[in-house]
Short mmCIF file of C-alpha atoms in Angstrom, two decimals:
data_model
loop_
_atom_site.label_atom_id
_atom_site.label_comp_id
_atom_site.label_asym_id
_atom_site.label_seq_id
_atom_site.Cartn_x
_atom_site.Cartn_y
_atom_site.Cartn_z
CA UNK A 1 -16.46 -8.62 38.25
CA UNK A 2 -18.91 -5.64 37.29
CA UNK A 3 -22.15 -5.59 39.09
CA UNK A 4 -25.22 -4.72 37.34
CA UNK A 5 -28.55 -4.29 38.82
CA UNK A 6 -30.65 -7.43 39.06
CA UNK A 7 -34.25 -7.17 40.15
CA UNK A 8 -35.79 -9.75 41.55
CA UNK A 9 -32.91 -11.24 43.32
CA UNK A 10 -32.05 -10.51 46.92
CA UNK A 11 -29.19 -8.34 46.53
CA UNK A 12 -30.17 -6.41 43.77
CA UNK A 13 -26.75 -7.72 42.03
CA UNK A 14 -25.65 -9.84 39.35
CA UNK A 15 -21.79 -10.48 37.68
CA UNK A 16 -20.92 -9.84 34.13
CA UNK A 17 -20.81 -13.84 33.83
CA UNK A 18 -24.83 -14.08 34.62
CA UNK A 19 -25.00 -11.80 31.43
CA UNK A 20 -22.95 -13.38 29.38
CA UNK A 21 -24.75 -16.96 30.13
CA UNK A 22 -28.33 -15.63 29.59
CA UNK A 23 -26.93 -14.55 26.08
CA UNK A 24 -24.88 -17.86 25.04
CA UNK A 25 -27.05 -20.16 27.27
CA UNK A 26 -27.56 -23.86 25.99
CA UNK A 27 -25.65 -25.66 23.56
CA UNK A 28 -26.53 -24.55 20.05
CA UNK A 29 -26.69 -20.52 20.90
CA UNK A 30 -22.54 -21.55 20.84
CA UNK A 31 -22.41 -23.30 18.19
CA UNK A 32 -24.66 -20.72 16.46
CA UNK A 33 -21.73 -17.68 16.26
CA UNK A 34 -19.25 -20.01 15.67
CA UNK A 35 -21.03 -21.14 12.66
CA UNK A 36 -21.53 -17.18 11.60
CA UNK A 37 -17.97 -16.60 12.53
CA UNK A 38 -16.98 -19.06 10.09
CA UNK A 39 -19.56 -18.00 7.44
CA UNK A 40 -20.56 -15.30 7.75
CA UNK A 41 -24.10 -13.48 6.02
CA UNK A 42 -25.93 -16.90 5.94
CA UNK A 43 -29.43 -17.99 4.95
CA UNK A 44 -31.41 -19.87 7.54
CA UNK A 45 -31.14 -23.34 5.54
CA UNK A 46 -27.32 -22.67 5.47
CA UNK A 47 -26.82 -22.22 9.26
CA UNK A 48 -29.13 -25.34 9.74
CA UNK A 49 -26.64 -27.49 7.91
CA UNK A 50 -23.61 -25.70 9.52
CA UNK A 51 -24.94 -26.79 13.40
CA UNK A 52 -25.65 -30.33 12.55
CA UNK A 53 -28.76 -31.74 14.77
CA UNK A 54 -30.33 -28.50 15.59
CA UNK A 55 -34.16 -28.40 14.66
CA UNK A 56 -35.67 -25.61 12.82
CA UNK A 57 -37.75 -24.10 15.17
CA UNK A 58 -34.80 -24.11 17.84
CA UNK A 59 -32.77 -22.56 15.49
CA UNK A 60 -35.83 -20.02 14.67
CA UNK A 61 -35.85 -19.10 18.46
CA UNK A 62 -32.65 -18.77 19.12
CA UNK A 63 -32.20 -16.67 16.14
CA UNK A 64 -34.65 -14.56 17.28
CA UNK A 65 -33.59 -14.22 21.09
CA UNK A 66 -29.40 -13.39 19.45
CA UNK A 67 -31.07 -10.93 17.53
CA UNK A 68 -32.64 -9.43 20.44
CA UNK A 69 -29.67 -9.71 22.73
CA UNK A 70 -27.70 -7.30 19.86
CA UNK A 71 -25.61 -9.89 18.95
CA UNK A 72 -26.99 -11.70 15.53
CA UNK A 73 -28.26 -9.06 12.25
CA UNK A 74 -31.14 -10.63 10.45
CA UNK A 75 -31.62 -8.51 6.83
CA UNK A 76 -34.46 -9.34 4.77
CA UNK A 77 -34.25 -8.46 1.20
CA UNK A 78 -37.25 -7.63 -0.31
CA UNK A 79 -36.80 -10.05 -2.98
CA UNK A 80 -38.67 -12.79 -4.89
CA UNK A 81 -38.81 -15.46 -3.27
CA UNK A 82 -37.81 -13.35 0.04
CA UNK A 83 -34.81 -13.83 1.17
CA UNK A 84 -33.13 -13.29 4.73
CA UNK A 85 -29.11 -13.14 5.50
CA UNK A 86 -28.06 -13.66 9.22
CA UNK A 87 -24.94 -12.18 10.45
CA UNK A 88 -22.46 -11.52 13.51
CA UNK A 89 -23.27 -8.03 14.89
CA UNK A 90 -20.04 -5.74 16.18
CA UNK A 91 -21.11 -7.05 19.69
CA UNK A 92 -21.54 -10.50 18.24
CA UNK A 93 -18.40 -10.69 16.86
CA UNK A 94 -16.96 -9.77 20.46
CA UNK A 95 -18.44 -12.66 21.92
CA UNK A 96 -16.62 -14.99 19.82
CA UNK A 97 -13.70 -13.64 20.45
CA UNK A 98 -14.34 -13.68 24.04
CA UNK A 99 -15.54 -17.70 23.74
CA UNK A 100 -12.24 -18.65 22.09
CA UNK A 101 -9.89 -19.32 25.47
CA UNK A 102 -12.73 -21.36 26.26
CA UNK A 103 -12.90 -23.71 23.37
CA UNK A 104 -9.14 -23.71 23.62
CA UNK A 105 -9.88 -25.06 27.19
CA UNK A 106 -12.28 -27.43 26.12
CA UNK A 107 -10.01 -28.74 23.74
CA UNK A 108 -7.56 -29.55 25.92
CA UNK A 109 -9.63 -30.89 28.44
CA UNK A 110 -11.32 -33.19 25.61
CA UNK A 111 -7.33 -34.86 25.90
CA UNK A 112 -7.54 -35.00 29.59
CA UNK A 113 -10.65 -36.64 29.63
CA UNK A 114 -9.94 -39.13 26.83
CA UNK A 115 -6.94 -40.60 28.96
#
């Protein structure tokens, strides 16, 4: 794995993986891009509906932390009433790709456990 420097930790190290988990942390960050993936340039009430259970201000903060990380667009429109799209960046749209051998995997291991 590529090793990135990591201050604060005692060897100054950290893998790609520790990256990747700060970004996609948690369960809704997931569920999040796959939503955009799916439908893409949505409105915030939109994605709310597409990741059943998620509150509003989670959604709001994880939003804003995918936007930081480079990997969710937010566009406002100066419109009236204002309106705001969210979308899958380039880097974004990586990620997903990257995630889907693991929701393969998690598919099949739904089977495995359900024996």
């Amino acid at each position: 794995m590529t090793t990135v420097n990591r201050p604060g930790t005692p060897d100054g190290h950290r893998c790609g993986l520790d990256t990747a988990m700060e970004v996609i942390g948690g369960k809704w960050k997931v569920l999040i891009l796959w939503a955009l993936h799916e439908h893409p340039h949505r409105r915030f009430g939109e994605l709310r509906r597409l990741v059943p259970g998620i509150t509003e201000k989670v959604l709001a903060s994880h939003l804003q932390e995918m936007e930081a990380d480079g990997i969710v667009r937010r566009v406002a429109y100066d419109e009236v009433p204002p309106r705001v799209e969210y979308s899958l960046t380039e880097a974004g749209t990586r990620l997903n790709t990257a995630l889907e051998p693991l929701s393969r995997w998690g598919s099949g291991h739904a089977t495995v456990r359900a024996r």
